[in-house]
Every structure is written in structure tokens, then in C-alpha cells.
């Protein structure tokens, strides 16, 4: 390297060397600009991954709550559920929105990404629904946390509600496959049917528990029963809102 430097310095005058470097710099810049314009960086993969991270976060949060409700649960679990749901709502939603916005610009200016226009139509349609779903999941986690704190001890299992939340998480996963891949409609519809079936069982189980408490067949008192019903009603309202958004048409 030293020999090459000496030879270069000896073969060119300082002025010529300066002009030579300037020409090289200009040529390099021109080549870089041409390549950037002709083959700009694709943002499609980033947008897909961001949406997948969001749906994975929503699904994991619902499934964690669903699994936990199958057994006795307490504030130690609900605090973690609440933190996870808040992370999904505050961070993953924002990351997905930024990535999809950048990908939409890429489709507009990048010739290679033009065939992905239909994908971004689906992403644009689904993102607001997932944002509302993130809010709903956060509200569910907060409701469970508040209820656990009011009970003041380990709460009894809520098997039917747990199964409903798990099925809802699976539906969100199926929606992601449908949106990103443009297929899987039958699997998605089956997952929604499962959610509806679980909801009916959930309401039926709560009704049986209420009748048992009123008849004095169990240890649940009227005050506890009232709190239980309010909690069930609040959870079901959020589930219904999420399901309504999932059922809305998605561009083909």
C-alpha cells in the first residue's frame, strides 16, 4: 500500500491528484444515485414482519390470559398480563404503523414493489382494527387485574372465559395469515366459529354459576356474584368488539 501511495503521488501533480479525486467522487455519487433510483430498498418485508409482530403480540397476550384462567390465578399473573398488553398497545402498534406507512411509500415509488399494492390495501384495512383490538386486549387485562385485586386472594378458575380468550387469540393468528398471505379464508372462518361457540359456553357457564349461587348451593355470596357478573359482562363486551372488527371484510 505504501508503494502504491508513493507511486500515485509521484505520477500526478497535486492539482491533478485533486481533480482526479474529485472526478472519482462525482462518478461514485452518480452511480450511487442511479442505483438508488433504479433499485430502491424494498420495505415490503419490513411491513409484513411488523404486522406479524403485532398479531403475534396480541395472540400471545390473549393466550397467556386464556391459559392462566384455566387454573387459580392471582395478581402476580394479572400484573404480567397487563404489562404485556400495554407493550403491545404502546409499542408494537406504533412500529407496525410506521413500517406500513414506509412500505406504502415504497410501493408508490419502487417499481419492484408495485405488484405488492394489493398487500398494502389489506394492511391498510386491517391495521386500524388491530389497533382497536390492542386497546380491547389491554382493557381485558386491566379488568382481570382489577378483579383479582378486589377479590384480595387467589381467584377461582374461569375455564370458559379462558377458552374464549384462547380461541380469540387463534383467530387473530388466522387473520394475520389471511392478510399477509392473501389466503387461508376457510381457516379464519373456522376460527371465528370456534370463538362464537366458546362465547355461548362462556355465557352458559356464568349463568349456571349465578343460579347456583342464588340457590345457595355454593360458597359464592351475593356481593361476590355481583362482581363476578360485572367482570364477565365487561370482558364479553371487549371480546365482542374485537370479533366484530375481525369479521369485517378484508380486500382480496
Short mmCIF file of C-alpha atoms in Angstrom, two decimals:
data_model
loop_
_atom_site.label_atom_id
_atom_site.label_comp_id
_atom_site.label_asym_id
_atom_site.label_seq_id
_atom_site.Cartn_x
_atom_site.Cartn_y
_atom_site.Cartn_z
CA UNK A 1 0.00 0.00 0.00
CA UNK A 2 2.85 2.39 0.83
CA UNK A 3 4.47 1.78 -2.57
CA UNK A 4 1.20 2.50 -4.37
CA UNK A 5 0.75 5.72 -2.43
CA UNK A 6 4.27 6.88 -3.33
CA UNK A 7 3.84 5.99 -7.00
CA UNK A 8 0.48 7.80 -7.14
CA UNK A 9 1.94 10.89 -5.53
CA UNK A 10 4.95 10.90 -7.86
CA UNK A 11 2.98 10.32 -11.05
CA UNK A 12 0.50 13.15 -10.53
CA UNK A 13 0.86 16.76 -9.62
CA UNK A 14 -1.05 17.96 -6.52
CA UNK A 15 -3.56 19.76 -8.72
CA UNK A 16 -4.08 16.76 -10.98
CA UNK A 17 -4.42 14.48 -7.97
CA UNK A 18 -7.11 16.74 -6.51
CA UNK A 19 -9.04 16.82 -9.78
CA UNK A 20 -8.68 13.05 -10.05
CA UNK A 21 -10.20 12.51 -6.61
CA UNK A 22 -12.97 15.00 -7.35
CA UNK A 23 -13.88 13.20 -10.58
CA UNK A 24 -13.90 9.84 -8.75
CA UNK A 25 -16.16 11.26 -6.08
CA UNK A 26 -18.61 12.69 -8.60
CA UNK A 27 -18.70 9.46 -10.60
CA UNK A 28 -19.25 7.43 -7.44
CA UNK A 29 -22.07 9.72 -6.35
CA UNK A 30 -23.74 9.49 -9.76
CA UNK A 31 -23.54 5.69 -9.73
CA UNK A 32 -24.99 5.61 -6.21
CA UNK A 33 -27.89 7.89 -7.14
CA UNK A 34 -28.65 5.88 -10.29
CA UNK A 35 -28.67 2.60 -8.35
CA UNK A 36 -30.85 4.08 -5.61
CA UNK A 37 -33.38 5.36 -8.13
CA UNK A 38 -33.38 2.23 -10.27
CA UNK A 39 -33.31 -0.32 -7.43
CA UNK A 40 -34.53 1.36 -4.23
CA UNK A 41 -34.64 -0.59 -0.98
CA UNK A 42 -37.82 -2.63 -0.58
CA UNK A 43 -39.87 -2.03 2.59
CA UNK A 44 -42.37 -4.81 1.95
CA UNK A 45 -40.64 -7.39 4.14
CA UNK A 46 -40.37 -4.90 6.99
CA UNK A 47 -44.09 -4.11 6.80
CA UNK A 48 -45.02 -7.79 6.78
CA UNK A 49 -42.80 -8.52 9.76
CA UNK A 50 -44.14 -5.57 11.73
CA UNK A 51 -47.74 -6.69 11.22
CA UNK A 52 -46.76 -10.24 12.16
CA UNK A 53 -45.11 -9.00 15.36
CA UNK A 54 -48.27 -7.08 16.25
CA UNK A 55 -50.60 -10.03 15.67
CA UNK A 56 -48.19 -12.36 17.49
CA UNK A 57 -48.19 -9.97 20.45
CA UNK A 58 -51.98 -9.77 20.55
CA UNK A 59 -52.37 -13.51 20.17
CA UNK A 60 -49.73 -14.32 22.80
CA UNK A 61 -51.31 -11.90 25.27
CA UNK A 62 -54.78 -13.43 24.84
CA UNK A 63 -53.47 -16.99 25.01
CA UNK A 64 -51.46 -16.26 28.15
CA UNK A 65 -54.60 -14.94 29.84
CA UNK A 66 -56.66 -17.83 28.49
CA UNK A 67 -54.19 -20.40 29.80
CA UNK A 68 -53.91 -18.68 33.17
CA UNK A 69 -57.67 -18.57 33.70
CA UNK A 70 -57.85 -22.36 33.38
CA UNK A 71 -56.33 -22.57 36.88
CA UNK A 72 -56.40 -20.50 40.03
CA UNK A 73 -54.98 -17.07 39.30
CA UNK A 74 -53.84 -14.03 41.27
CA UNK A 75 -52.40 -10.53 40.92
CA UNK A 76 -48.93 -11.95 40.23
CA UNK A 77 -50.23 -13.20 36.89
CA UNK A 78 -52.56 -10.33 36.12
CA UNK A 79 -49.76 -7.78 36.57
CA UNK A 80 -47.74 -9.60 33.92
CA UNK A 81 -50.77 -9.84 31.59
CA UNK A 82 -51.34 -6.12 31.99
CA UNK A 83 -47.69 -5.23 31.24
CA UNK A 84 -47.64 -7.41 28.14
CA UNK A 85 -50.89 -5.95 26.80
CA UNK A 86 -49.62 -2.42 27.43
CA UNK A 87 -46.41 -3.16 25.50
CA UNK A 88 -48.43 -4.42 22.54
CA UNK A 89 -50.68 -1.38 22.63
CA UNK A 90 -47.98 1.27 23.10
CA UNK A 91 -45.03 -0.13 21.15
CA UNK A 92 -45.99 -2.81 18.63
CA UNK A 93 -48.93 -0.85 17.22
CA UNK A 94 -46.68 2.15 16.60
CA UNK A 95 -43.97 0.05 14.99
CA UNK A 96 -46.48 -1.61 12.67
CA UNK A 97 -47.99 1.75 11.69
CA UNK A 98 -44.56 3.22 10.88
CA UNK A 99 -43.46 0.18 8.87
CA UNK A 100 -46.68 0.02 6.85
CA UNK A 101 -46.53 3.75 6.12
CA UNK A 102 -42.97 3.35 4.86
CA UNK A 103 -43.96 0.32 2.81
CA UNK A 104 -46.82 2.23 1.22
CA UNK A 105 -44.35 4.89 0.07
CA UNK A 106 -42.08 2.14 -1.25
CA UNK A 107 -44.92 0.73 -3.34
CA UNK A 108 -45.61 4.19 -4.73
CA UNK A 109 -42.01 4.85 -5.86
CA UNK A 110 -40.36 1.44 -6.12
CA UNK A 111 -41.03 -0.37 -9.41
CA UNK A 112 -40.13 -3.73 -7.88
CA UNK A 113 -42.76 -3.30 -5.15
CA UNK A 114 -45.65 -2.27 -7.42
CA UNK A 115 -47.08 -5.84 -7.50
CA UNK A 116 -47.46 -5.61 -3.69
CA UNK A 117 -50.12 -2.91 -3.92
CA UNK A 118 -52.89 -5.39 -3.03
CA UNK A 119 -50.97 -6.44 0.08
CA UNK A 120 -50.85 -2.87 1.33
CA UNK A 121 -54.54 -2.43 0.66
CA UNK A 122 -55.12 -5.32 3.05
CA UNK A 123 -52.64 -3.95 5.58
CA UNK A 124 -54.26 -0.51 5.49
CA UNK A 125 -57.68 -2.07 6.04
CA UNK A 126 -56.61 -4.30 8.92
CA UNK A 127 -54.21 -2.08 10.89
CA UNK A 128 -56.90 0.17 12.47
CA UNK A 129 -58.81 -2.94 13.53
CA UNK A 130 -55.71 -4.43 15.15
CA UNK A 131 -55.08 -1.13 16.91
CA UNK A 132 -58.59 -1.28 18.38
CA UNK A 133 -58.01 -4.94 19.24
CA UNK A 134 -54.86 -3.93 21.14
CA UNK A 135 -56.95 -1.46 23.13
CA UNK A 136 -59.53 -4.18 23.82
CA UNK A 137 -56.89 -6.68 24.96
CA UNK A 138 -55.43 -4.03 27.25
CA UNK A 139 -58.87 -3.38 28.74
CA UNK A 140 -59.41 -7.12 29.28
CA UNK A 141 -56.08 -7.46 31.08
CA UNK A 142 -56.85 -4.43 33.24
CA UNK A 143 -60.30 -5.81 34.09
CA UNK A 144 -58.83 -9.12 35.20
CA UNK A 145 -56.17 -7.33 37.24
CA UNK A 146 -58.74 -5.09 38.94
CA UNK A 147 -60.98 -8.07 39.69
CA UNK A 148 -58.09 -10.06 41.16
CA UNK A 149 -57.21 -7.13 43.44
CA UNK A 150 -60.82 -6.74 44.58
CA UNK A 151 -61.04 -10.41 45.49
CA UNK A 152 -57.95 -9.99 47.67
CA UNK A 153 -56.79 -13.56 47.22
CA UNK A 154 -56.25 -16.26 44.64
CA UNK A 155 -59.19 -16.27 42.26
CA UNK A 156 -61.02 -19.41 41.23
CA UNK A 157 -60.57 -20.71 37.65
CA UNK A 158 -62.69 -19.24 34.86
CA UNK A 159 -62.38 -22.10 32.41
CA UNK A 160 -64.99 -20.99 29.90
CA UNK A 161 -63.63 -17.45 29.73
CA UNK A 162 -60.11 -18.78 29.40
CA UNK A 163 -61.12 -20.98 26.47
CA UNK A 164 -62.83 -17.99 24.83
CA UNK A 165 -59.72 -15.79 25.09
CA UNK A 166 -57.54 -18.59 23.73
CA UNK A 167 -59.85 -19.07 20.74
CA UNK A 168 -59.83 -15.31 20.11
CA UNK A 169 -56.02 -15.35 20.08
CA UNK A 170 -56.05 -18.12 17.50
CA UNK A 171 -58.45 -16.10 15.33
CA UNK A 172 -56.04 -13.17 15.31
CA UNK A 173 -53.27 -15.52 14.18
CA UNK A 174 -55.51 -16.80 11.40
CA UNK A 175 -56.28 -13.23 10.35
CA UNK A 176 -52.55 -12.50 10.02
CA UNK A 177 -52.12 -15.48 7.70
CA UNK A 178 -55.05 -14.30 5.63
CA UNK A 179 -53.79 -10.72 5.35
CA UNK A 180 -50.10 -11.38 4.74
CA UNK A 181 -50.54 -14.42 2.53
CA UNK A 182 -53.80 -13.46 0.87
CA UNK A 183 -55.19 -16.94 1.59
CA UNK A 184 -56.44 -19.04 4.50
CA UNK A 185 -60.00 -17.71 4.44
CA UNK A 186 -61.52 -21.07 5.41
CA UNK A 187 -59.20 -21.45 8.41
CA UNK A 188 -60.05 -17.93 9.51
CA UNK A 189 -63.81 -18.56 9.28
CA UNK A 190 -63.44 -21.78 11.27
CA UNK A 191 -61.54 -19.92 13.97
CA UNK A 192 -64.35 -17.34 14.22
CA UNK A 193 -66.92 -20.13 14.51
CA UNK A 194 -64.88 -21.54 17.39
CA UNK A 195 -64.89 -18.13 19.11
CA UNK A 196 -68.67 -17.89 18.79
CA UNK A 197 -69.12 -21.40 20.18
CA UNK A 198 -66.81 -20.64 23.11
CA UNK A 199 -68.73 -17.46 23.82
CA UNK A 200 -72.01 -19.36 24.10
CA UNK A 201 -70.38 -21.81 26.51
CA UNK A 202 -68.93 -18.93 28.49
CA UNK A 203 -72.29 -17.26 28.94
CA UNK A 204 -73.90 -20.61 29.79
CA UNK A 205 -71.27 -21.40 32.42
CA UNK A 206 -71.66 -17.98 34.01
CA UNK A 207 -75.45 -18.39 34.10
CA UNK A 208 -75.20 -21.77 35.79
CA UNK A 209 -72.82 -20.36 38.38
CA UNK A 210 -75.18 -17.47 39.07
CA UNK A 211 -78.19 -19.76 39.52
CA UNK A 212 -76.16 -21.99 41.84
CA UNK A 213 -75.12 -19.01 43.95
CA UNK A 214 -78.67 -17.65 44.18
CA UNK A 215 -79.96 -21.06 45.21
CA UNK A 216 -77.29 -21.24 47.92
CA UNK A 217 -75.70 -24.39 46.51
CA UNK A 218 -72.16 -22.94 46.59
CA UNK A 219 -69.91 -20.72 48.64
CA UNK A 220 -70.35 -17.66 46.42
CA UNK A 221 -72.22 -14.82 48.14
CA UNK A 222 -74.39 -12.13 46.55
CA UNK A 223 -71.65 -9.46 46.65
CA UNK A 224 -69.12 -11.78 45.06
CA UNK A 225 -71.71 -12.83 42.49
CA UNK A 226 -72.37 -9.22 41.52
CA UNK A 227 -68.65 -8.59 40.99
CA UNK A 228 -68.35 -11.81 39.03
CA UNK A 229 -71.16 -10.85 36.68
CA UNK A 230 -69.85 -7.33 36.14
CA UNK A 231 -66.45 -8.75 35.29
CA UNK A 232 -67.91 -11.29 32.86
CA UNK A 233 -70.04 -8.61 31.18
CA UNK A 234 -67.09 -6.25 30.76
CA UNK A 235 -64.90 -8.98 29.30
CA UNK A 236 -67.58 -10.14 26.88
CA UNK A 237 -68.16 -6.58 25.63
CA UNK A 238 -64.49 -6.28 24.70
CA UNK A 239 -64.43 -9.72 23.09
CA UNK A 240 -67.50 -8.85 21.00
CA UNK A 241 -65.90 -5.61 19.83
CA UNK A 242 -62.72 -7.40 18.76
CA UNK A 243 -64.69 -10.12 16.96
CA UNK A 244 -66.79 -7.50 15.13
CA UNK A 245 -63.60 -5.93 13.77
CA UNK A 246 -62.16 -9.31 12.80
CA UNK A 247 -65.33 -10.17 10.88
CA UNK A 248 -65.23 -7.02 8.73
CA UNK A 249 -64.37 -7.69 5.04
CA UNK A 250 -60.71 -7.69 4.02
CA UNK A 251 -59.70 -6.63 0.46
CA UNK A 252 -58.91 -9.65 -1.69
#
